[in-house]
CSV table of C-alpha atoms and ligand atoms in Angstrom, one decimal:
chain,number,residue,atom,x,y,z
A,1,MET,CA,40.7,119.9,135.6
A,2,ALA,CA,39.0,117.2,133.5
A,3,PRO,CA,40.4,113.7,133.9
A,4,ARG,CA,42.1,112.2,130.9
A,5,LEU,CA,39.9,109.4,129.6
A,6,CYS,CA,42.4,107.6,127.4
A,7,PRO,CA,45.9,106.6,128.6
A,8,PRO,CA,48.4,108.3,126.4
A,9,ARG,CA,49.8,106.1,123.6
A,10,ARG,CA,52.8,106.6,121.5
A,11,PRO,CA,51.6,107.2,118.0
A,12,SER,CA,54.6,105.4,116.6
A,13,ALA,CA,53.5,102.1,118.1
A,14,TRP,CA,50.1,102.3,116.3
A,15,LEU,CA,51.8,103.3,113.1
A,16,LEU,CA,54.1,100.3,113.4
A,17,ARG,CA,51.3,97.9,114.1
A,18,GLY,CA,49.2,99.2,111.2
A,19,LEU,CA,52.2,98.9,108.9
A,20,LEU,CA,52.9,95.3,110.0
A,21,ALA,CA,49.2,94.3,109.6
A,22,GLY,CA,49.3,95.9,106.1
A,23,LEU,CA,52.5,94.0,105.1
A,24,GLY,CA,51.1,90.8,106.5
A,25,GLY,CA,47.9,91.3,104.6
A,26,LEU,CA,49.8,92.0,101.4
A,27,ALA,CA,51.9,88.9,101.9
A,28,LEU,CA,48.8,86.8,102.3
A,29,VAL,CA,47.1,88.3,99.3
A,30,SER,CA,50.2,87.8,97.2
A,31,LEU,CA,50.4,84.2,98.3
A,32,LEU,CA,46.8,83.6,97.4
A,33,VAL,CA,46.3,85.8,94.3
A,34,GLY,CA,49.8,86.5,93.0
A,35,GLY,CA,50.8,82.9,92.6
A,36,THR,CA,53.7,82.9,95.1
A,37,GLY,CA,52.1,80.1,97.0
A,38,GLU,CA,51.9,77.9,93.9
A,39,GLU,CA,55.5,78.7,93.0
A,40,LEU,CA,56.6,77.6,96.5
A,41,LEU,CA,54.5,74.5,96.2
A,42,SER,CA,55.9,73.6,92.8
A,43,TRP,CA,59.5,73.8,94.2
A,44,SER,CA,58.6,71.2,96.7
A,45,LEU,CA,57.0,68.8,94.3
A,46,ALA,CA,59.9,66.7,93.2
A,47,PRO,CA,60.2,64.4,96.2
A,48,PHE,CA,56.4,63.6,96.1
A,49,LEU,CA,55.9,63.0,92.4
A,50,GLY,CA,58.7,60.7,91.5
A,51,GLY,CA,58.9,59.5,87.9
A,52,GLY,CA,58.8,56.4,85.8
A,53,GLY,CA,61.9,55.8,83.8
A,54,GLY,CA,63.9,58.7,85.1
A,55,PHE,CA,65.4,60.0,81.8
A,56,LEU,CA,66.1,56.6,80.4
A,57,HIS,CA,65.7,57.9,76.9
A,58,ALA,CA,68.3,60.5,76.3
A,59,ASP,CA,68.4,59.3,72.7
A,60,PRO,CA,64.7,58.9,71.5
A,61,PRO,CA,63.8,58.1,67.9
A,62,LEU,CA,63.3,61.3,66.0
A,63,PRO,CA,60.8,61.9,63.1
A,64,GLY,CA,62.1,61.3,59.6
A,65,SER,CA,61.5,63.8,56.8
A,66,ASP,CA,58.6,61.6,55.6
A,67,SER,CA,56.7,62.7,58.7
A,68,PHE,CA,56.5,66.2,57.2
A,69,LEU,CA,54.8,68.0,54.3
A,70,LEU,CA,57.0,71.0,54.9
A,71,PRO,CA,60.1,69.6,56.8
A,72,ASN,CA,62.1,72.9,56.9
A,73,VAL,CA,65.2,70.9,57.7
A,74,ASP,CA,67.6,73.8,57.6
A,75,GLY,CA,65.2,76.3,59.1
A,76,CYS,CA,67.5,76.7,62.2
A,77,GLU,CA,70.6,77.5,60.1
A,78,PRO,CA,73.1,79.1,60.4
A,79,ARG,CA,73.0,78.5,64.1
A,80,ALA,CA,70.7,77.2,66.7
A,81,PRO,CA,69.1,79.8,68.9
A,82,PHE,CA,69.3,80.0,72.7
A,83,LEU,CA,65.4,79.9,72.8
A,84,LEU,CA,63.4,78.3,70.1
A,85,VAL,CA,59.8,79.5,69.9
A,86,LEU,CA,57.3,76.9,68.5
A,87,VAL,CA,53.9,78.4,67.8
A,88,ALA,CA,51.0,75.9,67.3
A,89,SER,CA,49.0,77.5,64.5
A,90,ALA,CA,46.4,76.3,62.0
A,91,PRO,CA,46.4,76.5,58.2
A,92,GLY,CA,43.7,79.2,58.2
A,93,HIS,CA,45.3,81.4,60.9
A,94,ILE,CA,47.2,83.7,58.4
A,95,ALA,CA,46.3,86.9,60.3
A,96,GLN,CA,47.5,85.4,63.6
A,97,ARG,CA,50.9,84.4,62.1
A,98,GLN,CA,51.3,87.8,60.4
A,99,ALA,CA,50.6,89.5,63.7
A,100,VAL,CA,53.2,87.3,65.5
A,101,ARG,CA,55.8,87.9,62.7
A,102,ALA,CA,55.2,91.7,62.9
A,103,SER,CA,55.7,91.8,66.7
A,104,TRP,CA,57.6,89.5,69.1
A,105,GLY,CA,58.0,86.7,66.6
A,106,GLY,CA,60.0,88.9,64.2
A,107,ILE,CA,63.0,89.4,66.4
A,108,ARG,CA,66.2,87.4,66.2
A,109,TRP,CA,67.7,88.7,69.5
A,110,ALA,CA,66.0,89.0,72.8
A,111,GLY,CA,67.5,89.9,76.2
A,112,GLY,CA,71.0,89.4,74.7
A,113,TYR,CA,70.2,85.9,73.3
A,114,PRO,CA,69.5,84.6,69.8
A,115,VAL,CA,65.9,83.5,69.4
A,116,ARG,CA,63.9,82.0,66.5
A,117,THR,CA,60.2,81.6,66.0
A,118,PHE,CA,58.5,78.8,63.9
A,119,PHE,CA,54.9,77.9,63.3
A,120,ALA,CA,53.6,74.4,63.4
A,121,LEU,CA,50.7,73.2,61.2
A,122,GLY,CA,49.1,70.0,60.0
A,123,ALA,CA,47.6,69.4,56.6
A,124,PRO,CA,44.7,71.6,55.5
A,125,GLY,CA,41.5,70.3,53.9
A,126,SER,CA,42.2,71.4,50.3
A,127,SER,CA,45.1,71.5,47.8
A,128,GLU,CA,44.5,75.2,47.2
A,129,GLU,CA,45.1,75.9,50.9
A,130,GLN,CA,48.2,73.7,50.7
A,131,ALA,CA,49.5,75.7,47.8
A,132,ARG,CA,49.0,78.9,49.8
A,133,LEU,CA,51.0,77.5,52.7
A,134,GLU,CA,53.8,76.5,50.4
A,135,GLU,CA,54.0,80.0,49.1
A,136,GLU,CA,53.9,81.4,52.7
A,137,SER,CA,56.7,79.0,53.6
A,138,GLN,CA,58.8,80.2,50.7
A,139,ARG,CA,58.3,83.8,51.6
A,140,HIS,CA,59.0,83.5,55.4
A,141,GLY,CA,60.9,80.2,55.9
A,142,ASP,CA,59.2,79.7,59.2
A,143,LEU,CA,56.6,77.0,58.7
A,144,VAL,CA,56.9,73.4,59.8
A,145,GLN,CA,54.1,71.2,58.6
A,146,GLY,CA,53.4,67.7,59.7
A,147,ARG,CA,51.8,64.9,57.6
A,148,PHE,CA,48.5,64.7,59.6
A,149,ALA,CA,45.1,66.3,59.4
A,150,ASP,CA,45.1,69.7,61.2
A,151,THR,CA,42.3,69.0,63.7
A,152,TYR,CA,41.8,69.8,67.4
A,153,ALA,CA,42.0,66.1,68.2
A,154,ASN,CA,45.5,65.9,66.6
A,155,LEU,CA,47.0,68.7,68.7
A,156,THR,CA,49.0,66.2,70.6
A,157,LEU,CA,50.4,64.9,67.4
A,158,LYS,CA,51.3,68.5,66.4
A,159,THR,CA,53.2,69.1,69.6
A,160,MET,CA,55.1,65.9,69.5
A,161,MET,CA,56.0,66.6,65.8
A,162,LEU,CA,57.3,70.0,66.8
A,163,LEU,CA,59.4,68.7,69.7
A,164,GLY,CA,60.8,66.0,67.4
A,165,TRP,CA,61.6,68.6,64.7
A,166,ALA,CA,63.3,70.8,67.3
A,167,ALA,CA,65.4,67.8,68.5
A,168,ALA,CA,66.3,66.7,65.0
A,169,HIS,CA,67.0,70.1,63.3
A,170,CYS,CA,67.8,72.5,66.1
A,171,PRO,CA,69.9,70.4,68.4
A,172,GLY,CA,72.1,73.2,69.8
A,173,THR,CA,69.0,75.0,71.3
A,174,ALA,CA,69.1,75.5,75.1
A,175,PHE,CA,65.3,76.0,75.5
A,176,VAL,CA,62.1,75.5,73.6
A,177,VAL,CA,58.9,77.4,74.4
A,178,LYS,CA,55.6,76.1,73.0
A,179,VAL,CA,52.9,78.7,72.6
A,180,ASP,CA,49.6,79.1,70.8
A,181,ASP,CA,49.2,81.7,68.0
A,182,ASP,CA,46.9,83.8,70.2
A,183,VAL,CA,49.6,84.3,72.9
A,184,PHE,CA,51.6,87.4,73.4
A,185,LEU,CA,55.1,86.4,74.4
A,186,ASN,CA,57.5,88.9,76.1
A,187,LEU,CA,60.6,87.3,74.6
A,188,PRO,CA,63.1,89.7,76.2
A,189,ALA,CA,61.7,89.1,79.7
A,190,LEU,CA,61.5,85.3,79.2
A,191,THR,CA,65.0,84.9,77.8
A,192,ARG,CA,66.5,87.0,80.6
A,193,HIS,CA,64.8,84.8,83.1
A,194,LEU,CA,66.0,81.6,81.4
A,195,GLY,CA,69.5,83.0,80.9
A,196,ALA,CA,69.8,83.7,84.6
A,197,LEU,CA,68.9,80.1,85.7
A,198,PRO,CA,71.7,78.0,87.1
A,199,SER,CA,72.9,75.2,84.8
A,200,PRO,CA,72.4,72.3,84.2
A,201,ARG,CA,68.9,73.5,83.4
A,202,ARG,CA,66.5,70.6,83.2
A,203,LEU,CA,63.3,72.6,83.1
A,204,TYR,CA,59.6,72.2,82.5
A,205,LEU,CA,58.2,75.7,83.3
A,206,GLY,CA,54.8,77.2,83.0
A,207,ARG,CA,51.5,77.9,84.7
A,208,ILE,CA,50.7,74.6,86.5
A,209,HIS,CA,47.3,73.1,86.5
A,210,TRP,CA,47.3,71.3,89.8
A,211,ARG,CA,44.5,68.7,90.0
A,212,VAL,CA,42.6,68.5,86.8
A,213,GLN,CA,40.1,65.7,86.5
A,214,PRO,CA,39.7,63.9,83.2
A,215,ASN,CA,36.5,64.8,81.3
A,216,ARG,CA,34.4,61.7,81.0
A,217,ASP,CA,31.7,63.2,78.8
A,218,PRO,CA,32.1,61.6,75.3
A,219,GLY,CA,30.5,64.6,73.7
A,220,ASN,CA,33.1,67.0,75.1
A,221,ARG,CA,36.2,67.9,73.0
A,222,HIS,CA,38.3,67.4,76.1
A,223,HIS,CA,36.9,63.9,76.6
A,224,VAL,CA,39.4,61.4,77.9
A,225,PRO,CA,38.0,57.8,78.1
A,226,ALA,CA,38.8,55.8,81.2
A,227,SER,CA,40.3,53.2,78.9
A,228,ALA,CA,43.1,55.7,78.0
A,229,TYR,CA,43.5,57.2,81.4
A,230,PRO,CA,41.7,55.5,84.3
A,231,ALA,CA,43.0,57.6,87.3
A,232,GLY,CA,40.8,60.3,88.8
A,233,ALA,CA,43.2,63.2,88.2
A,234,PHE,CA,46.1,64.2,86.0
A,235,PRO,CA,49.5,64.9,87.6
A,236,PRO,CA,50.4,68.6,87.7
A,237,TYR,CA,51.1,69.8,84.2
A,238,CYS,CA,51.9,73.2,82.6
A,239,SER,CA,49.1,75.0,80.7
A,240,GLY,CA,49.4,74.5,77.0
A,241,THR,CA,49.1,78.2,76.2
A,242,ALA,CA,52.8,78.6,77.0
A,243,TYR,CA,55.4,76.3,78.5
A,244,VAL,CA,59.1,76.0,78.4
A,245,LEU,CA,61.2,72.8,78.1
A,246,SER,CA,65.0,72.7,78.3
A,247,SER,CA,66.5,70.7,75.4
A,248,ASP,CA,67.2,67.6,77.7
A,249,ALA,CA,63.6,67.8,78.9
A,250,VAL,CA,62.5,67.7,75.2
A,251,LEU,CA,64.4,64.5,74.8
A,252,GLY,CA,62.9,63.1,78.0
A,253,VAL,CA,59.3,63.9,76.8
A,254,LEU,CA,60.0,62.4,73.3
A,255,GLY,CA,61.5,59.3,74.9
A,256,ALA,CA,58.5,58.8,77.2
A,257,ALA,CA,55.9,59.1,74.4
A,258,PRO,CA,55.8,55.4,73.5
A,259,HIS,CA,55.0,54.6,77.1
A,260,VAL,CA,52.3,57.1,77.8
A,261,PRO,CA,48.6,56.6,76.9
A,262,PRO,CA,47.5,58.7,73.9
A,263,VAL,CA,45.6,61.4,75.7
A,264,PRO,CA,44.3,63.9,73.1
A,265,LEU,CA,45.0,67.0,75.3
A,266,GLU,CA,48.5,68.1,74.3
A,267,ASP,CA,49.4,69.8,77.5
A,268,VAL,CA,48.2,66.9,79.6
A,269,TYR,CA,50.1,64.6,77.4
A,270,VAL,CA,53.3,66.5,77.7
A,271,GLY,CA,52.8,66.6,81.5
A,272,LEU,CA,52.3,62.8,81.5
A,273,CYS,CA,55.5,62.3,79.4
A,274,ALA,CA,57.4,64.7,81.7
A,275,ARG,CA,56.2,62.7,84.7
A,276,TRP,CA,57.2,59.4,83.1
A,277,SER,CA,60.7,60.8,82.4
A,278,GLY,CA,61.1,62.0,86.0
A,279,LEU,CA,60.7,65.7,85.1
A,280,THR,CA,58.9,67.9,87.6
A,281,PRO,CA,57.0,71.0,86.5
A,282,THR,CA,58.0,74.4,87.8
A,283,HIS,CA,55.3,77.0,88.3
A,284,THR,CA,55.5,80.6,87.3
A,285,ALA,CA,52.7,83.1,87.9
A,286,ARG,CA,54.1,85.2,85.1
A,287,MET,CA,52.9,82.9,82.4
A,288,ALA,CA,49.6,82.8,80.7
A,289,GLY,CA,46.7,81.0,82.3
A,290,SER,CA,43.1,81.7,81.4
A,291,THR,CA,43.3,85.1,83.0
A,292,HIS,CA,42.7,87.9,80.6
A,293,TYR,CA,45.0,90.8,81.5
A,294,PRO,CA,44.0,94.4,80.5
A,295,MET,CA,46.5,96.2,78.4
A,296,ASP,CA,48.8,97.7,81.0
A,297,PRO,CA,52.3,98.9,80.0
A,298,CYS,CA,53.9,97.5,83.2
A,299,CYS,CA,52.2,94.1,83.0
A,300,TYR,CA,52.8,93.5,79.3
A,301,GLY,CA,56.1,95.4,79.1
A,302,GLU,CA,57.9,93.8,82.1
A,303,VAL,CA,56.0,91.7,84.5
A,304,LEU,CA,54.3,88.9,82.5
A,305,TYR,CA,56.2,86.5,80.2
A,306,SER,CA,53.1,85.4,78.3
A,307,VAL,CA,49.5,86.5,78.0
A,308,HIS,CA,46.8,84.3,76.5
A,309,GLN,CA,44.0,85.4,74.1
A,310,VAL,CA,45.7,88.4,72.5
A,311,GLY,CA,44.2,88.6,69.0
A,312,PRO,CA,46.0,89.8,65.9
A,313,GLN,CA,44.8,93.4,66.3
A,314,ALA,CA,46.1,93.6,69.9
A,315,MET,CA,49.4,91.9,69.3
A,316,GLY,CA,51.2,95.0,68.0
A,317,GLU,CA,49.9,97.2,70.8
A,318,ALA,CA,51.1,94.7,73.4
A,319,TRP,CA,54.5,94.4,71.8
A,320,ALA,CA,54.9,98.2,71.7
A,321,MET,CA,54.8,98.0,75.5
A,322,VAL,CA,58.0,96.0,75.7
A,323,GLY,CA,61.4,97.7,75.8
A,324,GLY,CA,60.2,101.1,77.1
A,325,GLU,CA,63.7,101.3,78.8
A,326,GLY,CA,62.2,100.9,82.2
A,327,ARG,CA,59.7,103.7,81.8
A,328,ALA,CA,56.8,101.3,81.8
A,329,CYS,CA,56.8,100.5,85.6
A,330,THR,CA,57.2,102.7,88.6
A,331,PRO,CA,59.3,101.1,91.4
A,332,LEU,CA,56.0,100.5,93.3
A,333,HIS,CA,54.3,98.8,90.3
A,334,ARG,CA,57.4,96.7,89.7
A,335,GLY,CA,57.5,95.7,93.3
A,336,LEU,CA,53.9,94.6,93.3
A,337,GLY,CA,54.6,92.6,90.1
A,338,VAL,CA,52.1,89.9,89.1
A,339,LEU,CA,49.9,90.8,92.1
A,340,ARG,CA,49.1,94.2,90.6
A,341,CYS,CA,48.4,92.7,87.2
A,342,LYS,CA,46.0,90.1,88.7
A,343,VAL,CA,44.2,92.8,90.7
A,344,LEU,CA,43.8,94.8,87.4
A,345,ALA,CA,42.4,91.7,85.7
A,346,LEU,CA,40.0,91.1,88.6
A,347,LEU,CA,38.8,94.7,88.6
A,348,GLU,CA,38.3,94.6,84.8
A,349,GLY,CA,36.1,91.5,85.3
A,350,LEU,CA,33.8,93.2,87.8
B,401,NAG,C1,44.9,62.9,62.8
B,401,NAG,O1,45.6,62.8,61.6
B,401,NAG,C2,45.6,61.5,60.9
B,401,NAG,C3,46.5,61.6,59.8
B,401,NAG,O2,46.2,62.6,58.9
B,401,NAG,C4,44.1,61.3,60.5
B,401,NAG,O3,44.0,60.1,59.8
B,401,NAG,C5,43.2,61.4,61.7
B,401,NAG,O4,41.9,61.3,61.3
B,401,NAG,C6,43.4,62.6,62.5
B,401,NAG,N1,42.7,62.4,63.7
B,401,NAG,C7,41.7,63.2,64.1
B,401,NAG,C8,41.0,62.8,65.3
B,401,NAG,O5,41.4,64.2,63.5
């Protein structure tokens, strides 16, 4: 009789070990790729960051109607929404605004909550263009136009105008989300998330940029001179493609503005104001960063709150993926969540 070479092993032990290794690997990957690690990190930020004034300005000065070309003072009537969507747009981006209106920006209820969408603009270069905007404003009632030149370098001004407008004319709003006009927003998913948060809900939520260094090249459009901001890195701030502020956080940011150096990058500036007012950013991997996500019904329909760089043509296609009554995701896809969407994005990039 031939001797047995291998000692007998119970197959279930191997199976168990393999399973554990697999789960461990998955947890590690989700920590690194899926953004869970960053979310955990952001939850532990508050004790380290500290703030300046600590919400000293609950009653900041708000812009008067002379700050606006199209003030839209009763735009929020008859009642303030739960979530106010403020879209930074530009006078010439007519197709982008139409695509947003025809998709997620056209709805008044999302996830069981009232929502409203407005577009923010500066002044165009010509009076013909201004006349077109006034016509568009009459037709749709959703433009807010500040009295400043609509340029890249004035984006900070645009955001602060928007926040001031929201505080002055939509005071009952619980949350404000600022997005760009090339962002797809899954409003039902986002409002459900915000509605489920415990109150009081002082919140500054988005995709956090952790340690961005100021660009010191004067020729770059992201240039920040050392005279404006001498430190070697910005504090953590939420990507400007999409971020959420609770209404008290809006007041904190507005109140901090006079004390914060005029950095021309709007998201950095809001981050600096938030920091000054003692507000800590919260990270979510479900919001837009620079990742481009391929059109996947589960990612766009359920998992992601926002996706950046969705052009006017793709906006309707993306929006059609929302509200598939749970048919979009299999339980496995739903369980893998953002991780699966990131892997799809990585594979597409190969
Ligand atoms: C910002 O807007 C103001 C007011 O219209 C204008 O004077 C200024 O040139 C603009 N700044 C930039 C850098 O475009």
